[in-house]
GROMACS .gro file of C-alpha atoms in nm:
model
  445
    1MET     CA    1   0.009   0.047   0.006
    2LEU     CA    2   0.097   0.353  -0.073
    3ARG     CA    3   0.057   0.659   0.136
    4ALA     CA    4  -0.205   0.926  -0.003
    5GLU     CA    5  -0.001   1.150  -0.058
    6ASP     CA    6   0.282   0.889  -0.281
    7ASN     CA    7  -0.005   0.785  -0.440
    8ARG     CA    8  -0.089   1.124  -0.566
    9PHE     CA    9   0.344   1.182  -0.631
   10LEU     CA   10   0.331   0.836  -0.875
   11THR     CA   11  -0.007   0.956  -1.055
   12GLU     CA   12  -0.014   1.351  -1.086
   13SER     CA   13   0.146   1.425  -1.423
   14GLY     CA   14   0.072   1.787  -1.514
   15ALA     CA   15   0.294   2.070  -1.531
   16GLY     CA   16   0.518   2.109  -1.242
   17THR     CA   17   0.458   1.786  -1.110
   18PRO     CA   18   0.748   1.562  -1.012
   19MET     CA   19   0.607   1.307  -1.237
   20GLY     CA   20   0.496   1.528  -1.546
   21GLU     CA   21   0.881   1.681  -1.477
   22LEU     CA   22   1.014   1.298  -1.522
   23LEU     CA   23   0.750   1.184  -1.820
   24ARG     CA   24   0.838   1.491  -1.981
   25ARG     CA   25   1.241   1.449  -2.000
   26PHE     CA   26   1.155   1.099  -2.230
   27TRP     CA   27   0.969   1.122  -2.587
   28LEU     CA   28   0.604   0.953  -2.555
   29PRO     CA   29   0.416   0.912  -2.826
   30VAL     CA   30   0.127   1.162  -2.864
   31LEU     CA   31  -0.042   1.000  -3.258
   32LEU     CA   32  -0.099   0.757  -3.466
   33SER     CA   33   0.075   0.940  -3.728
   34LYS     CA   34  -0.238   0.813  -4.001
   35GLU     CA   35  -0.422   1.048  -3.831
   36LEU     CA   36  -0.230   1.311  -4.009
   37PRO     CA   37  -0.267   1.162  -4.281
   38GLU     CA   38  -0.134   1.402  -4.611
   39PRO     CA   39   0.059   1.750  -4.628
   40ASP     CA   40  -0.215   2.022  -4.512
   41GLY     CA   41  -0.473   1.811  -4.391
   42ALA     CA   42  -0.654   1.917  -4.129
   43PRO     CA   43  -0.489   1.997  -3.754
   44LYS     CA   44  -0.605   1.755  -3.448
   45LYS     CA   45  -0.600   1.851  -3.083
   46ILE     CA   46  -0.418   1.655  -2.874
   47VAL     CA   47  -0.433   1.697  -2.466
   48VAL     CA   48  -0.147   1.529  -2.376
   49MET     CA   49  -0.049   1.527  -1.941
   50GLY     CA   50  -0.348   1.771  -1.950
   51GLU     CA   51  -0.147   1.996  -2.233
   52GLU     CA   52  -0.425   2.200  -2.502
   53LEU     CA   53  -0.145   2.104  -2.757
   54LEU     CA   54  -0.233   2.089  -3.168
   55ALA     CA   55  -0.091   1.854  -3.406
   56PHE     CA   56  -0.112   1.967  -3.790
   57ARG     CA   57   0.111   1.817  -4.070
   58ASP     CA   58   0.229   2.070  -4.301
   59SER     CA   59   0.248   2.174  -4.672
   60ARG     CA   60   0.620   1.932  -4.659
   61GLY     CA   61   0.488   1.634  -4.492
   62VAL     CA   62   0.683   1.796  -4.162
   63VAL     CA   63   0.431   1.714  -3.832
   64GLY     CA   64   0.418   1.971  -3.563
   65VAL     CA   65   0.278   1.991  -3.251
   66ILE     CA   66   0.218   2.332  -3.128
   67ASP     CA   67  -0.010   2.512  -2.901
   68GLN     CA   68  -0.370   2.491  -2.931
   69TYR     CA   69  -0.464   2.900  -2.871
   70CYS     CA   70  -0.343   3.193  -3.100
   71PRO     CA   71  -0.092   3.423  -2.851
   72HIS     CA   72  -0.306   3.746  -3.062
   73ARG     CA   73  -0.686   3.712  -2.880
   74GLY     CA   74  -0.640   3.334  -2.786
   75ALA     CA   75  -0.854   3.231  -3.071
   76ASN     CA   76  -0.827   2.809  -3.115
   77LEU     CA   77  -0.546   2.762  -3.406
   78TRP     CA   78  -0.801   2.417  -3.472
   79LEU     CA   79  -1.000   2.651  -3.686
   80GLY     CA   80  -0.702   2.762  -3.877
   81ARG     CA   81  -0.613   2.738  -4.211
   82ASN     CA   82  -0.324   2.452  -4.233
   83GLU     CA   83  -0.144   2.654  -4.604
   84GLU     CA   84   0.201   2.647  -4.739
   85CYS     CA   85   0.375   2.509  -4.424
   86GLY     CA   86   0.200   2.678  -4.114
   87ILE     CA   87  -0.121   2.668  -3.924
   88ARG     CA   88  -0.367   2.989  -4.052
   89CYS     CA   89  -0.552   3.206  -3.750
   90VAL     CA   90  -0.911   3.212  -3.976
   91TYR     CA   91  -0.978   3.524  -3.672
   92HIS     CA   92  -0.653   3.775  -3.763
   93GLY     CA   93  -0.479   3.580  -4.014
   94TRP     CA   94  -0.157   3.504  -3.719
   95LYS     CA   95   0.004   3.210  -3.876
   96PHE     CA   96   0.232   3.036  -3.728
   97ASP     CA   97   0.478   2.745  -3.820
   98THR     CA   98   0.564   2.394  -3.723
   99ASP     CA   99   0.822   2.511  -3.473
  100GLY     CA  100   0.536   2.786  -3.270
  101ARG     CA  101   0.708   3.095  -3.519
  102CYS     CA  102   0.537   3.368  -3.634
  103VAL     CA  103   0.550   3.349  -4.013
  104ASP     CA  104   0.303   3.663  -4.118
  105MET     CA  105   0.108   3.922  -3.931
  106PRO     CA  106  -0.103   4.087  -4.148
  107THR     CA  107  -0.233   4.316  -3.899
  108SER     CA  108   0.043   4.469  -3.807
  109TYR     CA  109   0.279   4.759  -3.971
  110PRO     CA  110   0.598   4.454  -4.248
  111ASP     CA  111   0.832   4.759  -4.072
  112LEU     CA  112   0.759   4.698  -3.718
  113ASN     CA  113   0.933   4.307  -3.784
  114ALA     CA  114   0.643   4.219  -3.460
  115ARG     CA  115   0.640   3.838  -3.635
  116ASP     CA  116   0.979   3.816  -3.484
  117LEU     CA  117   0.899   3.852  -3.131
  118ILE     CA  118   0.610   3.619  -3.152
  119ARG     CA  119   0.686   3.260  -3.056
  120ILE     CA  120   0.374   2.978  -2.930
  121LYS     CA  121   0.465   2.738  -2.734
  122SER     CA  122   0.601   2.393  -2.943
  123TYR     CA  123   0.753   2.075  -2.854
  124PRO     CA  124   1.031   1.850  -3.098
  125VAL     CA  125   0.899   1.594  -3.307
  126ARG     CA  126   0.988   1.269  -3.464
  127GLU     CA  127   0.799   1.016  -3.632
  128TRP     CA  128   0.909   0.697  -3.533
  129GLY     CA  129   0.766   0.304  -3.534
  130ASP     CA  130   0.439   0.438  -3.695
  131MET     CA  131   0.352   0.659  -3.467
  132VAL     CA  132   0.418   1.072  -3.367
  133TRP     CA  133   0.674   1.122  -3.103
  134ALA     CA  134   0.669   1.428  -2.913
  135TYR     CA  135   0.926   1.543  -2.642
  136MET     CA  136   0.805   1.849  -2.442
  137GLY     CA  137   1.096   1.852  -2.175
  138PRO     CA  138   1.399   2.124  -2.140
  139ALA     CA  139   1.479   2.250  -2.471
  140GLY     CA  140   1.843   2.148  -2.401
  141ALA     CA  141   1.823   1.802  -2.328
  142VAL     CA  142   1.588   1.582  -2.612
  143PRO     CA  143   1.734   1.309  -2.541
  144GLU     CA  144   1.784   1.004  -2.836
  145LEU     CA  145   1.452   0.823  -2.935
  146PRO     CA  146   1.407   0.453  -2.775
  147ASP     CA  147   1.545   0.203  -2.970
  148LEU     CA  148   1.225   0.051  -2.955
  149GLU     CA  149   1.278  -0.311  -3.213
  150MET     CA  150   0.930  -0.275  -3.289
  151ALA     CA  151   1.040   0.083  -3.440
  152LEU     CA  152   1.338  -0.118  -3.625
  153VAL     CA  153   1.167  -0.369  -3.824
  154PRO     CA  154   1.006  -0.293  -4.116
  155PRO     CA  155   0.637  -0.127  -4.163
  156SER     CA  156   0.545  -0.484  -4.268
  157HIS     CA  157   0.650  -0.617  -3.958
  158ARG     CA  158   0.420  -0.426  -3.701
  159TYR     CA  159   0.130  -0.340  -3.629
  160VAL     CA  160  -0.018  -0.004  -3.490
  161THR     CA  161  -0.295   0.058  -3.351
  162LYS     CA  162  -0.425   0.273  -2.989
  163LYS     CA  163  -0.740   0.232  -2.775
  164TRP     CA  164  -0.907   0.541  -2.546
  165GLN     CA  165  -0.962   0.406  -2.136
  166ASP     CA  166  -1.090   0.584  -1.872
  167CYS     CA  167  -0.841   0.556  -1.583
  168ASN     CA  168  -0.477   0.725  -1.507
  169TRP     CA  169  -0.263   0.572  -1.701
  170VAL     CA  170  -0.071   0.414  -1.451
  171GLN     CA  171  -0.308   0.170  -1.307
  172ALA     CA  172  -0.350   0.116  -1.634
  173LEU     CA  173   0.019  -0.031  -1.725
  174GLU     CA  174   0.043  -0.176  -1.426
  175GLY     CA  175  -0.206  -0.406  -1.542
  176SER     CA  176  -0.022  -0.486  -1.789
  177ILE     CA  177   0.304  -0.613  -1.594
  178ASP     CA  178   0.036  -0.782  -1.349
  179THR     CA  179   0.147  -1.180  -1.429
  180ALA     CA  180  -0.090  -1.312  -1.220
  181HIS     CA  181  -0.458  -1.198  -1.346
  182PHE     CA  182  -0.387  -1.463  -1.620
  183THR     CA  183  -0.561  -1.678  -1.447
  184PHE     CA  184  -0.874  -1.518  -1.349
  185ALA     CA  185  -0.937  -1.184  -1.600
  186HIS     CA  186  -0.854  -1.373  -1.916
  187LEU     CA  187  -0.923  -1.765  -1.902
  188SER     CA  188  -1.225  -2.031  -1.844
  189PHE     CA  189  -1.285  -2.133  -1.512
  190ASP     CA  190  -1.334  -2.526  -1.631
  191LYS     CA  191  -1.034  -2.596  -1.648
  192GLU     CA  192  -1.153  -2.906  -1.828
  193GLU     CA  193  -0.991  -2.935  -2.235
  194ASN     CA  194  -1.282  -2.869  -2.380
  195GLU     CA  195  -1.387  -2.612  -2.195
  196ILE     CA  196  -1.056  -2.428  -2.298
  197LEU     CA  197  -1.094  -2.541  -2.617
  198GLU     CA  198  -1.441  -2.383  -2.630
  199ILE     CA  199  -1.367  -2.017  -2.518
  200LYS     CA  200  -1.134  -1.990  -2.796
  201LYS     CA  201  -1.479  -1.962  -3.033
  202HIS     CA  202  -1.608  -1.710  -2.750
  203PHE     CA  203  -1.311  -1.433  -2.648
  204VAL     CA  204  -1.058  -1.329  -2.848
  205ASN     CA  205  -0.765  -1.487  -2.664
  206PRO     CA  206  -0.404  -1.277  -2.681
  207LEU     CA  207  -0.181  -1.630  -2.701
  208ALA     CA  208  -0.417  -1.730  -2.994
  209ARG     CA  209  -0.135  -2.005  -3.093
  210MET     CA  210  -0.136  -2.127  -2.713
  211ASN     CA  211  -0.160  -2.469  -2.667
  212THR     CA  212  -0.347  -2.633  -2.400
  213ASP     CA  213  -0.101  -2.765  -2.223
  214GLN     CA  214  -0.022  -2.342  -2.137
  215MET     CA  215  -0.366  -2.276  -2.002
  216ARG     CA  216  -0.324  -2.521  -1.856
  217TRP     CA  217  -0.060  -2.455  -1.623
  218ILE     CA  218  -0.180  -2.083  -1.627
  219ALA     CA  219  -0.508  -2.228  -1.556
  220GLU     CA  220  -0.406  -2.440  -1.193
  221ASP     CA  221  -0.145  -2.236  -1.115
  222PRO     CA  222  -0.221  -1.888  -0.964
  223ARG     CA  223   0.040  -1.810  -0.771
  224PRO     CA  224   0.335  -1.737  -1.031
  225VAL     CA  225   0.648  -1.720  -0.854
  226ILE     CA  226   0.705  -1.361  -0.959
  227LYS     CA  227   1.120  -1.266  -1.027
  228THR     CA  228   1.269  -0.932  -1.122
  229VAL     CA  229   1.579  -0.806  -1.302
  230ALA     CA  230   1.698  -0.435  -1.343
  231HIS     CA  231   1.764  -0.280  -1.668
  232ASP     CA  232   1.999   0.011  -1.836
  233ALA     CA  233   1.571   0.123  -1.976
  234GLY     CA  234   1.333  -0.040  -1.711
  235LEU     CA  235   1.249  -0.384  -1.494
  236VAL     CA  236   1.224  -0.795  -1.642
  237ILE     CA  237   0.882  -0.930  -1.462
  238ALA     CA  238   0.824  -1.284  -1.509
  239GLY     CA  239   0.643  -1.462  -1.359
  240GLY     CA  240   0.715  -1.906  -1.326
  241ARG     CA  241   0.397  -2.157  -1.342
  242LEU     CA  242   0.434  -2.524  -1.168
  243THR     CA  243   0.342  -2.799  -1.505
  244GLY     CA  244   0.279  -3.056  -1.303
  245SER     CA  245   0.709  -3.152  -1.406
  246ASP     CA  246   0.990  -3.051  -1.336
  247ASN     CA  247   0.985  -2.739  -1.553
  248ILE     CA  248   0.861  -2.444  -1.460
  249TYR     CA  249   0.692  -2.250  -1.732
  250TRP     CA  250   0.742  -1.876  -1.744
  251ARG     CA  251   0.582  -1.548  -1.864
  252ILE     CA  252   0.831  -1.288  -1.899
  253ALA     CA  253   0.730  -0.910  -1.909
  254GLN     CA  254   0.946  -0.554  -1.964
  255TYR     CA  255   0.869  -0.251  -1.795
  256LEU     CA  256   1.034  -0.028  -2.021
  257MET     CA  257   1.063   0.376  -1.864
  258PRO     CA  258   0.894   0.534  -1.853
  259VAL     CA  259   0.527   0.427  -1.991
  260HIS     CA  260   0.569   0.087  -2.218
  261SER     CA  261   0.529  -0.210  -2.146
  262TYR     CA  262   0.553  -0.561  -2.300
  263ALA     CA  263   0.265  -0.840  -2.261
  264PRO     CA  264   0.478  -1.173  -2.126
  265SER     CA  265   0.293  -1.395  -2.353
  266SER     CA  266   0.474  -1.493  -2.711
  267MET     CA  267   0.691  -1.790  -2.771
  268PRO     CA  268   0.977  -1.850  -3.022
  269GLY     CA  269   0.858  -1.760  -3.384
  270GLU     CA  270   0.518  -1.586  -3.253
  271ASN     CA  271   0.453  -1.218  -3.278
  272ILE     CA  272   0.544  -0.990  -3.035
  273PHE     CA  273   0.301  -0.776  -2.793
  274GLY     CA  274   0.388  -0.413  -2.685
  275GLN     CA  275   0.153  -0.061  -2.539
  276SER     CA  276   0.303   0.292  -2.457
  277PHE     CA  277   0.016   0.492  -2.226
  278ILE     CA  278   0.053   0.836  -2.278
  279PRO     CA  279  -0.192   1.032  -1.929
  280VAL     CA  280  -0.480   1.283  -2.110
  281THR     CA  281  -0.539   1.440  -1.767
  282ASP     CA  282  -0.485   1.210  -1.469
  283THR     CA  283  -0.807   1.046  -1.474
  284ASN     CA  284  -0.770   0.924  -1.874
  285CYS     CA  285  -0.511   0.791  -2.073
  286TRP     CA  286  -0.434   0.736  -2.475
  287ILE     CA  287  -0.290   0.338  -2.487
  288TYR     CA  288  -0.069   0.271  -2.780
  289THR     CA  289  -0.059  -0.061  -2.856
  290TYR     CA  290   0.154  -0.222  -3.095
  291ALA     CA  291   0.257  -0.635  -3.228
  292TRP     CA  292   0.548  -0.683  -3.446
  293ASN     CA  293   0.748  -0.984  -3.557
  294PRO     CA  294   1.149  -0.928  -3.546
  295GLU     CA  295   1.143  -1.192  -3.843
  296ARG     CA  296   0.899  -1.177  -4.096
  297PRO     CA  297   0.611  -0.989  -4.194
  298LEU     CA  298   0.309  -1.001  -4.074
  299THR     CA  299  -0.019  -1.172  -4.227
  300SER     CA  300  -0.301  -0.995  -4.343
  301ALA     CA  301  -0.493  -1.257  -4.129
  302GLU     CA  302  -0.309  -1.161  -3.775
  303ARG     CA  303  -0.366  -0.785  -3.939
  304GLU     CA  304  -0.758  -0.889  -3.970
  305GLY     CA  305  -0.733  -1.048  -3.595
  306TYR     CA  306  -0.554  -0.723  -3.457
  307THR     CA  307  -0.867  -0.465  -3.582
  308ASN     CA  308  -1.076  -0.752  -3.477
  309GLY     CA  309  -0.929  -0.727  -3.122
  310ASN     CA  310  -0.680  -1.004  -3.100
  311GLY     CA  311  -0.359  -0.951  -2.886
  312VAL     CA  312  -0.382  -0.660  -2.622
  313MET     CA  313  -0.594  -0.505  -2.902
  314ALA     CA  314  -0.973  -0.355  -2.813
  315VAL     CA  315  -1.183  -0.243  -3.117
  316VAL     CA  316  -1.216   0.107  -3.160
  317ASP     CA  317  -1.433   0.298  -3.334
  318GLU     CA  318  -1.286   0.574  -3.581
  319ASN     CA  319  -1.184   0.777  -3.336
  320TYR     CA  320  -1.044   0.487  -3.130
  321VAL     CA  321  -1.269   0.413  -2.845
  322PRO     CA  322  -1.352   0.090  -2.742
  323LEU     CA  323  -1.749  -0.089  -2.850
  324ARG     CA  324  -1.747  -0.211  -2.520
  325ASN     CA  325  -1.590   0.038  -2.267
  326LYS     CA  326  -1.721   0.183  -1.906
  327SER     CA  327  -2.020   0.395  -2.061
  328ASN     CA  328  -2.171   0.097  -2.167
  329ASP     CA  329  -1.987  -0.092  -1.970
  330TYR     CA  330  -1.816  -0.358  -2.129
  331LEU     CA  331  -2.151  -0.457  -2.269
  332ILE     CA  332  -2.082  -0.786  -1.999
  333ASP     CA  333  -2.234  -1.101  -2.039
  334ARG     CA  334  -2.379  -1.183  -1.699
  335LYS     CA  335  -2.515  -1.566  -1.892
  336LEU     CA  336  -2.196  -1.621  -1.998
  337GLN     CA  337  -2.030  -1.498  -1.699
  338LYS     CA  338  -2.187  -1.822  -1.597
  339THR     CA  339  -2.089  -2.081  -1.804
  340ARG     CA  340  -1.765  -1.981  -1.951
  341SER     CA  341  -1.565  -1.739  -1.811
  342TYR     CA  342  -1.494  -1.491  -1.456
  343THR     CA  343  -1.580  -1.163  -1.640
  344GLY     CA  344  -1.804  -1.210  -1.925
  345ILE     CA  345  -1.664  -0.938  -2.108
  346GLN     CA  346  -1.524  -1.018  -2.456
  347GLY     CA  347  -1.130  -0.942  -2.568
  348VAL     CA  348  -0.915  -0.921  -2.335
  349SER     CA  349  -0.824  -0.537  -2.400
  350GLU     CA  350  -1.190  -0.473  -2.292
  351GLN     CA  351  -1.151  -0.716  -1.980
  352ASP     CA  352  -0.894  -0.544  -1.852
  353ALA     CA  353  -0.977  -0.223  -1.896
  354ALA     CA  354  -1.266  -0.302  -1.695
  355VAL     CA  355  -1.138  -0.442  -1.441
  356GLN     CA  356  -0.801  -0.159  -1.432
  357ASP     CA  357  -1.151   0.126  -1.474
  358SER     CA  358  -1.378  -0.005  -1.232
  359GLN     CA  359  -1.102   0.112  -0.939
  360GLY     CA  360  -1.109   0.451  -0.990
  361PRO     CA  361  -1.010   0.764  -1.213
  362ILE     CA  362  -0.745   0.728  -0.964
  363ALA     CA  363  -0.712   0.418  -0.758
  364ASP     CA  364  -0.693   0.460  -0.368
  365ARG     CA  365  -0.333   0.319  -0.334
  366SER     CA  366  -0.353   0.392   0.066
  367ARG     CA  367  -0.654   0.057   0.075
  368GLU     CA  368  -0.475  -0.162  -0.127
  369HIS     CA  369  -0.318  -0.521   0.032
  370LEU     CA  370  -0.025  -0.609  -0.161
  371GLY     CA  371   0.077  -0.970  -0.179
  372PRO     CA  372   0.337  -1.180  -0.384
  373THR     CA  373   0.191  -1.211  -0.707
  374ASP     CA  374   0.216  -0.808  -0.694
  375LEU     CA  375   0.642  -0.782  -0.637
  376GLY     CA  376   0.649  -0.682  -1.002
  377ILE     CA  377   0.390  -0.399  -0.917
  378MET     CA  378   0.635  -0.295  -0.626
  379HIS     CA  379   0.932  -0.325  -0.819
  380PHE     CA  380   0.781  -0.035  -1.094
  381ARG     CA  381   0.639   0.166  -0.851
  382LYS     CA  382   1.032   0.171  -0.642
  383LEU     CA  383   1.176   0.209  -0.945
  384ILE     CA  384   0.979   0.535  -1.123
  385MET     CA  385   0.892   0.659  -0.809
  386ASP     CA  386   1.292   0.708  -0.720
  387THR     CA  387   1.364   0.792  -1.049
  388ALA     CA  388   1.120   1.085  -1.037
  389ARG     CA  389   1.303   1.157  -0.679
  390ALA     CA  390   1.598   1.171  -0.837
  391LEU     CA  391   1.531   1.440  -1.082
  392LEU     CA  392   1.353   1.607  -0.875
  393ALA     CA  393   1.610   1.631  -0.615
  394GLY     CA  394   1.922   1.742  -1.004
  395THR     CA  395   2.021   1.430  -1.147
  396PRO     CA  396   1.848   1.316  -1.463
  397PRO     CA  397   1.763   0.967  -1.519
  398SER     CA  398   2.001   0.706  -1.610
  399HIS     CA  399   1.778   0.537  -1.888
  400LEU     CA  400   1.837   0.862  -2.093
  401THR     CA  401   2.155   0.776  -2.214
  402HIS     CA  402   2.092   0.447  -2.288
  403GLN     CA  403   1.873   0.471  -2.551
  404ASP     CA  404   1.981   0.159  -2.707
  405ARG     CA  405   1.854  -0.036  -2.387
  406TYR     CA  406   1.527  -0.053  -2.503
  407ALA     CA  407   1.538  -0.316  -2.784
  408VAL     CA  408   1.503  -0.593  -2.570
  409ARG     CA  409   1.205  -0.875  -2.616
  410SER     CA  410   0.905  -1.055  -2.335
  411GLY     CA  411   0.739  -1.389  -2.401
  412GLY     CA  412   0.759  -1.734  -2.272
  413CYS     CA  413   0.911  -2.047  -2.238
  414VAL     CA  414   0.879  -2.348  -2.058
  415THR     CA  415   1.244  -2.473  -1.891
  416HIS     CA  416   1.416  -2.712  -1.603
  417LYS     CA  417   1.280  -2.575  -1.278
  418ALA     CA  418   1.681  -2.585  -1.121
  419LYS     CA  419   1.758  -2.282  -1.317
  420ASP     CA  420   1.709  -1.949  -1.231
  421LEU     CA  421   1.563  -1.638  -1.349
  422ALA     CA  422   1.916  -1.531  -1.498
  423ALA     CA  423   1.960  -1.874  -1.694
  424VAL     CA  424   1.649  -1.901  -1.809
  425MET     CA  425   1.605  -1.534  -2.048
  426VAL     CA  426   1.994  -1.635  -2.163
  427GLU     CA  427   1.799  -1.985  -2.300
  428ARG     CA  428   1.513  -1.738  -2.378
  429PHE     CA  429   1.618  -1.471  -2.519
  430GLY     CA  430   2.021  -1.492  -2.508
  431ASP     CA  431   2.120  -1.209  -2.295
  432ALA     CA  432   1.971  -1.225  -1.914
  433THR     CA  433   1.832  -0.872  -1.968
  434GLY     CA  434   1.639  -0.965  -2.255
  435TYR     CA  435   1.795  -0.751  -2.494
  436VAL     CA  436   1.839  -0.815  -2.861
  437GLY     CA  437   2.010  -0.513  -3.006
  438ARG     CA  438   1.957  -0.292  -3.407
  439ARG     CA  439   2.231  -0.559  -3.586
  440ARG     CA  440   2.063  -0.921  -3.441
  441THR     CA  441   1.724  -0.759  -3.532
  442ALA     CA  442   1.727  -0.972  -3.872
  443ALA     CA  443   1.431  -0.756  -4.046
  444ALA     CA  444   1.626  -0.471  -3.960
  445GLU     CA  445   1.898  -0.541  -4.115
   0.00000   0.00000   0.00000
C-alpha cells in the first residue's frame, strides 16, 4: 500500500508535478502517424498530460505539435487553415509554423517586424514506428529516441493502433505488467480441455497460438513465483508457474521507462505485443498498442485479427474508443459469466480495461493489501518514484543515456525448474535482460 501523498506523487502528471516532469524528459507517442494522413490536411487537437496542443502536417509533410491557442486574442488554432507550411488563425490571420514561429502577421505594419517577437509553445517531434512522438522537456536536454524493436523492424513487420481508457495511466500500466491476473481475468474457469478449447470460440485470446498445456498451467497455478531483474531501460518481470513436472512455465514481461510495457505471452517465433501508456489528464489516457515480428512480415489474417481485437488490441470506433467501454458496462454478459468466463466480457483488452477502470479514475493505493504476486508492481513503483525523486533533486534519469538498451523482447518459455531467471533469460533471448539489439533484429537488416 502507498500513503495518500505517495499515490498523488505517482499518478499526477501535470506540468510542475514530479512525475509530470519525469515523463516530459522522455519522448512520448502522442498520435498515430495515420491520424495526420496528408500534407496541409486537417489539424488534430490533442491533450497530453493536461496540456492542450495542436498537431498538424505541413506542406513539406513535417509534423508540428504546438499550442492550441493563438497568442493574439486566444482563438483556437484548430479552426485555422493549414497552408504553405503553417497554420493560419482564422480570426486575424496570424500564422505559425511547426516550430511555433509567427511567419505572418497581417494586422501589424511590415516595418515593425513584430512577427519576429512572437512565438508560441512548440515541441520537438519525430515520427517513429508509425507513431508521432513529442519531447516536452527542457530544450537543452533532448534525448535520443528509444530503440523499441517494433520501430526498428520494417513497417510490414508491425501493426500499430491505440485505444482510449477511462482511468489514470499508472493503473493501466500496472495491469499490463501483472503476470498473475491472467488466471481469472482472461481464462475460462472450467479447466477441462474441452472448455478451454470452447472459450476460443467466444473470446479473442492474446495467446492465439497458445497450446492447451500452457492454458492449463495458467489455470491451475494462480500463484506464479514473481522474479524481477533491473536493467538499463527498465525491468524484467517474470512469473513462473508449475507444470506438474520438473519444468516451470515462465511468462516474461518487460517494463521500459517510463510508459512502455511488453506482454509476456509470445513463444519463440510468435508475434510480440507491446503497449505505451500516455496520460491525457490524470483520469484518462491513450494506450498505444502494437504487435511486431522481428523475422517476417505480418500476414493479412494477423492484421485482420488485430483489427477485430486479437492480442492487446481492442475493437475501436473511428475515434479509437473501444466499442465495449465504461459507458456501456463493456457489454458484460452475465449468462456467459456463469457458463464460460469469470468476467463475461469479450476481448482481453476490454477485460483489462473493465477491471482497471473499476479501480476508480485514480486508484486509491492507500487501501491496497499487496501479496507475493504483486512483487513486480512494487518494483515498478519503486523504480519510477525513485527516479522522479532523483530528478527533483537534480539528477536526470540514467535511462536517457541508454536508449539503445530499449531493444529488448518479452515472451514465454518452458525450462527446467532448477534454472534461475538469468539462465532462463539467456536460454530464451540470448541475454539475461532480454536485450536483442539493433544488429540482431534480422528484419531490420
